[in-house]
Amino acid sequence: MSRTLSPSRPSRPPRTFPAKAAFPGLALVFAAFFFAAGAPTPLLSLRQQEWGFSAGTLSLAFAIYAIGLLAALLVGGSLSDHLGRRPVMLLALYTELSAMIAFMVASTITWVIIARALQGIATGIATGAFNAAIAEQAPSHLKKLAGGLAGASVAGGLGIGALITGAAVQFTADANLLIFAILTGVMILGIVFVSFTSETAVKRPGAVRSLTPRLSIPGKIRREFAAGLPLHIAGWMFPAFFLGLSPVLLRLHFALDGGLVAGFTAFLGPFSAAVATFAFGRHPARHSSLAGVSFILLGILAVLFGINATWLPAVWIGAVLGGIGFGGSFGGQIRLIAPHIQPHQRAGVFASIYAAAYLAFSLPVIIAGQLAPVWGLVPTLLAYGVTLSAFAAVGIVIQAVLLKSESTPKPAPARSTVTASSRPD
């Protein structure tokens, strides 16, 4: 008996999350990278007391994260422009997962440094791809919010990670195991979520060639990028101070070694930055940049006063002021540049921005860690603050000049007039 063959049905495309769910979901997954980056701040201070390594080693353990991140940005920052967003985001998540496992089993500072380096590489791989994917998944009426949301994910994740880990250090028996076991689970959930998001980039040839370290700064944004460098340096030096140097300051200068106070001190600036990102987002980008860098200057001056007077509340006030400034200036710079970037340039441009940012986030802390045993802790931190102030002051001048030039109305072109003498008879 013959059987009638029914026509084959076309295969259904794999189910993916709608953009309205993928947009905030990707921002949360991206924030998890920075939650994990902020988590070691109170733990490093605890490990220094337990294992007895030097302040220079402590600063290296903090800054190796940024060095790994920078290397990954330079090598793979534009990789998702060629391979697609989703494969690169998944590669970053698997690398971050391996870092979380390394943190859990770490028994020496060497293992912690390895874990921090892996963490930096993972975040560097993630940065360009996630920033681009968040912008592309954003609904049309939320496109302006996308850049601010990505920036808030960075700052908010760093601050909340430090605060929660500090509380765990204060109130639990094994904070390291607890925090990184939870983060391991979070990264697994992130892998599952990203696997079911739609691809937003068109694959292009040249993936291998794109691994050659280079910065991608299109001609249209070079002037704005250069003008923003003092803001990025001052802005990123500010949270680096609290995440990399404040635990030592609290323990040696203020005689405070509790995990909660360390976590709270590291939390204030980044969390203020996350909130400020949205508040400043309602104002013109140039105004946000100028106001933000002004707040950074006020913040570091308050911090320097608090250190010199040994008055911790002034340090906390400065952390909030500088954090507000960081959120305003960094978000403003992103909004000034983003409209001039073509879709195929997004990942590479974001990689360039974060390369400058993380150089400022890492190198000054490493230098301070090496100078502290020679100069003394307080003189080194005062020098750090004065350097930061100088970059902030330069940023204020540049942004004020640009704002004035943009606000000055340009003269209308003169109309050609026909005089009586020029008329034909």
XYZ file of C-alpha atoms in Angstrom, residues 24-402:
379
model
C 17.198 44.822 30.040
C 18.317 41.203 30.346
C 21.585 41.835 28.538
C 22.170 44.918 30.691
C 21.762 42.774 33.821
C 24.136 40.110 32.514
C 26.649 42.832 31.635
C 26.265 44.287 35.134
C 27.077 40.843 36.575
C 30.575 41.087 35.084
C 31.160 44.267 37.061
C 29.471 42.969 40.194
C 32.088 40.216 40.037
C 34.816 42.807 39.407
C 33.841 44.796 42.501
C 33.462 41.734 44.721
C 37.198 41.128 45.376
C 37.789 44.607 46.888
C 36.922 43.707 50.523
C 38.235 40.173 50.024
C 41.682 41.364 48.927
C 42.072 43.354 52.127
C 41.037 40.280 54.136
C 43.467 38.072 52.222
C 46.271 40.556 52.816
C 45.749 40.188 56.561
C 45.545 36.387 56.333
C 48.345 35.741 53.843
C 50.618 38.709 54.621
C 51.465 39.977 51.132
C 52.676 43.525 50.479
C 50.733 46.625 49.442
C 52.432 46.419 46.045
C 51.134 42.870 45.565
C 47.680 44.014 46.657
C 47.645 46.776 44.024
C 48.878 44.295 41.397
C 46.106 41.841 42.292
C 43.594 44.644 41.833
C 45.067 46.157 38.675
C 45.880 42.913 36.817
C 42.154 42.761 36.149
C 42.296 46.030 34.212
C 45.457 44.984 32.381
C 43.799 41.748 31.235
C 40.706 43.718 30.265
C 42.774 46.190 28.249
C 44.630 43.403 26.436
C 41.344 41.708 25.530
C 39.905 45.007 24.305
C 42.883 45.687 22.072
C 42.894 42.188 20.596
C 39.215 41.253 20.493
C 37.353 44.515 21.010
C 35.874 44.534 17.501
C 35.547 40.766 17.129
C 31.767 40.837 17.463
C 31.586 43.169 14.454
C 32.749 40.144 12.436
C 31.537 37.019 14.257
C 28.300 38.455 15.654
C 27.368 39.630 19.133
C 26.072 36.379 20.611
C 29.146 34.125 20.039
C 31.469 36.737 21.544
C 29.178 37.345 24.522
C 29.097 33.585 25.174
C 32.902 33.359 24.935
C 33.134 36.136 27.532
C 30.675 34.378 29.845
C 32.509 31.044 29.697
C 35.810 32.813 30.463
C 34.175 34.648 33.381
C 32.789 31.350 34.646
C 36.312 29.890 34.736
C 37.470 32.956 36.716
C 34.704 32.497 39.304
C 35.738 28.856 39.791
C 39.391 29.924 40.166
C 38.387 32.423 42.871
C 36.495 29.703 44.740
C 39.490 27.342 44.912
C 42.203 30.003 45.372
C 44.530 29.188 48.251
C 47.345 31.675 47.528
C 47.601 35.203 46.170
C 49.016 33.726 42.948
C 45.693 31.983 42.289
C 43.834 35.207 43.043
C 45.996 37.088 40.531
C 45.318 34.394 37.895
C 41.589 34.612 38.595
C 41.669 38.416 38.355
C 43.522 38.237 35.033
C 40.936 35.789 33.641
C 38.197 38.049 34.922
C 39.719 41.033 33.153
C 40.073 39.121 29.883
C 36.445 38.013 30.102
C 35.216 41.545 30.763
C 37.362 42.910 27.942
C 35.856 40.410 25.519
C 32.377 41.260 26.802
C 32.640 45.047 26.721
C 32.414 45.786 23.010
C 29.933 43.002 22.285
C 27.550 43.752 25.166
C 27.588 47.529 24.627
C 26.765 47.041 20.965
C 24.137 44.360 21.622
C 22.391 46.438 24.301
C 22.217 49.410 21.919
C 20.904 47.225 19.082
C 18.327 45.375 21.185
C 16.929 48.599 22.629
C 13.463 49.553 21.337
C 13.490 52.640 19.133
C 12.058 54.887 21.854
C 14.751 53.741 24.298
C 17.814 54.116 22.085
C 19.029 57.132 24.055
C 18.666 55.147 27.265
C 20.808 52.267 25.972
C 24.167 54.015 26.356
C 23.268 55.218 29.828
C 22.044 51.776 30.833
C 25.309 50.172 29.748
C 27.294 52.772 31.691
C 25.080 52.328 34.750
C 25.600 48.571 34.537
C 29.344 49.098 34.827
C 29.264 51.519 37.748
C 26.348 49.970 39.594
C 27.782 46.481 39.303
C 31.146 47.558 40.735
C 29.556 49.313 43.708
C 26.969 46.683 44.614
C 29.540 43.920 44.261
C 31.850 45.625 46.762
C 29.025 46.340 49.229
C 27.504 42.853 49.267
C 30.894 41.184 49.494
C 31.854 43.503 52.354
C 28.713 42.479 54.219
C 29.542 38.825 53.552
C 33.058 39.329 54.945
C 31.576 40.951 58.047
C 28.786 38.487 58.776
C 29.648 35.066 57.248
C 32.302 32.468 57.981
C 33.500 31.948 54.384
C 32.623 34.999 52.290
C 34.901 33.942 49.429
C 33.138 30.618 48.870
C 29.660 32.101 49.297
C 30.115 35.041 46.917
C 31.868 33.186 44.133
C 29.571 30.157 44.328
C 26.637 32.546 43.795
C 28.454 34.291 40.956
C 29.217 30.943 39.352
C 25.487 30.275 39.269
C 24.815 33.763 37.896
C 27.254 33.225 35.022
C 25.609 29.900 34.159
C 22.230 31.646 34.046
C 23.808 34.349 31.879
C 25.039 31.735 29.424
C 21.533 30.292 29.142
C 19.948 33.728 28.681
C 22.408 34.942 26.029
C 22.032 31.648 24.140
C 18.373 32.542 23.550
C 18.847 36.152 22.445
C 18.617 37.015 18.771
C 21.705 37.952 16.782
C 21.750 41.666 15.948
C 24.926 41.961 13.877
C 25.608 40.898 10.318
C 28.662 38.657 10.099
C 31.492 40.152 8.101
C 34.807 38.700 6.927
C 38.056 39.756 8.548
C 37.691 38.235 12.020
C 41.296 37.006 12.129
C 42.604 40.307 10.825
C 40.590 42.134 13.473
C 42.655 40.423 16.194
C 45.617 42.628 15.331
C 45.809 45.088 18.241
C 44.592 48.491 17.135
C 42.237 51.221 18.188
C 39.166 51.993 16.093
C 38.453 55.721 16.166
C 36.615 56.924 13.029
C 37.488 60.395 11.789
C 34.097 61.864 12.748
C 34.673 61.273 16.455
C 38.422 61.818 16.825
C 38.095 65.417 17.969
C 35.433 64.513 20.523
C 37.370 61.444 21.653
C 40.536 63.481 22.244
C 38.583 66.187 24.089
C 37.107 63.549 26.377
C 40.396 61.927 27.382
C 40.989 64.129 30.477
C 37.446 63.299 31.622
C 38.000 59.578 31.164
C 41.338 59.688 33.002
C 39.992 61.680 35.951
C 36.700 59.793 35.969
C 38.203 56.303 36.018
C 41.023 57.175 38.402
C 38.303 58.107 40.893
C 36.602 54.683 41.313
C 40.009 52.997 41.069
C 41.037 54.892 44.200
C 38.117 53.473 46.170
C 38.158 49.972 44.713
C 41.934 49.506 44.732
C 43.377 51.728 47.446
C 40.668 52.537 50.002
C 40.880 49.174 51.872
C 44.525 49.879 52.724
C 43.670 53.492 53.597
C 40.904 52.376 55.964
C 43.052 49.777 57.685
C 46.307 51.687 58.052
C 45.220 55.331 58.244
C 41.750 55.121 59.831
C 42.413 51.910 61.841
C 39.264 50.242 60.449
C 39.497 46.666 59.185
C 35.849 45.549 59.035
C 34.594 44.115 55.761
C 31.379 46.137 55.857
C 33.069 49.537 56.168
C 35.447 48.602 53.330
C 32.570 47.472 51.150
C 30.464 50.538 51.971
C 33.331 52.926 51.194
C 33.956 51.217 47.851
C 30.207 51.124 47.108
C 29.373 54.832 47.470
C 31.133 56.197 44.398
C 30.148 53.603 41.769
C 26.542 53.423 42.982
C 26.240 57.227 42.908
C 27.612 57.091 39.372
C 24.964 54.574 38.313
C 22.142 56.748 39.657
C 23.669 59.911 38.195
C 23.897 58.323 34.749
C 20.102 58.331 34.501
C 19.678 61.749 36.147
C 22.143 63.395 33.771
C 20.628 61.559 30.821
C 17.778 64.083 30.749
C 20.189 66.950 30.111
C 22.282 67.815 27.032
C 25.374 65.658 26.713
C 27.850 68.551 26.744
C 26.295 70.020 29.869
C 26.469 66.581 31.510
C 30.145 66.228 30.653
C 31.032 69.656 32.043
C 28.955 69.301 35.204
C 30.231 65.758 35.725
C 33.925 66.581 35.581
C 33.271 69.550 37.906
C 31.720 67.169 40.444
C 34.751 64.870 40.096
C 37.035 67.769 41.031
C 34.866 68.650 44.040
C 34.788 64.999 45.079
C 38.529 64.416 45.047
C 39.122 67.676 46.938
C 36.729 66.463 49.651
C 38.535 63.106 49.754
C 41.920 64.791 50.104
C 40.559 66.929 52.925
C 39.194 63.823 54.676
C 42.535 62.017 54.400
C 44.517 65.012 55.619
C 42.129 65.614 58.544
C 41.637 61.882 59.246
C 37.885 62.462 58.989
C 36.139 59.560 57.243
C 32.765 61.314 56.611
C 34.554 63.778 54.307
C 35.935 60.826 52.333
C 32.404 59.408 52.017
C 31.002 62.782 50.917
C 33.772 63.028 48.350
C 32.983 59.506 47.133
C 29.369 60.488 46.476
C 30.282 63.779 44.762
C 32.939 62.157 42.590
C 30.664 59.240 41.790
C 27.951 61.620 40.608
C 30.564 63.327 38.468
C 31.820 60.049 37.043
C 28.305 59.044 35.995
C 27.581 62.409 34.427
C 30.863 62.841 32.566
C 31.219 59.295 31.254
C 27.577 59.054 30.215
C 27.788 62.471 28.583
C 30.828 61.489 26.564
C 29.149 58.294 25.373
C 26.101 60.300 24.253
C 28.301 62.786 22.407
C 30.035 60.042 20.447
C 27.392 57.330 19.951
C 25.254 59.127 17.308
C 28.254 59.388 14.972
C 29.174 55.670 15.003
C 28.107 53.344 12.191
C 26.686 49.938 13.252
C 29.747 48.011 12.045
C 32.019 50.362 14.050
C 30.234 50.140 17.419
C 32.211 47.354 19.076
C 35.564 48.748 17.965
C 34.767 52.283 19.127
C 33.480 51.136 22.517
C 36.657 49.075 22.859
C 38.745 52.203 22.246
C 36.801 54.203 24.838
C 37.185 51.503 27.462
C 40.857 51.014 26.586
C 41.537 54.615 27.585
C 39.313 54.217 30.631
C 40.984 51.091 31.948
C 44.493 52.417 31.454
C 43.434 55.178 33.845
C 41.797 52.576 36.080
C 44.900 50.390 36.420
C 48.249 52.109 35.885
C 47.905 54.837 38.552
C 46.917 52.225 41.154
C 49.927 50.050 40.296
C 52.234 53.073 40.515
C 50.685 54.092 43.843
C 51.111 50.575 45.212
C 54.798 50.617 44.366
C 55.381 54.133 45.721
C 53.514 53.699 49.009
C 56.314 51.709 50.767
C 58.834 54.375 49.680
C 56.895 57.616 50.110
C 54.450 56.482 52.770
C 50.763 55.743 52.287
C 49.282 59.200 52.905
C 51.802 61.179 50.764
C 51.256 58.664 47.930
C 47.473 58.994 48.101
C 47.733 62.779 48.245
C 49.910 62.710 45.102
C 47.338 60.439 43.451
C 44.576 62.904 44.317
C 46.498 65.931 43.068
C 47.177 64.173 39.744
C 43.496 63.328 39.412
C 42.579 66.944 40.203
C 44.866 68.215 37.458
C 43.201 66.047 34.803
C 39.752 67.089 36.053
C 40.713 70.770 35.829
C 41.945 70.325 32.254
C 38.704 68.520 31.425
C 36.644 71.403 32.826
C 38.482 73.927 30.649
C 38.133 71.850 27.462
C 34.441 71.112 27.964
C 33.695 74.750 28.857
C 35.414 75.956 25.679
C 33.510 73.432 23.540
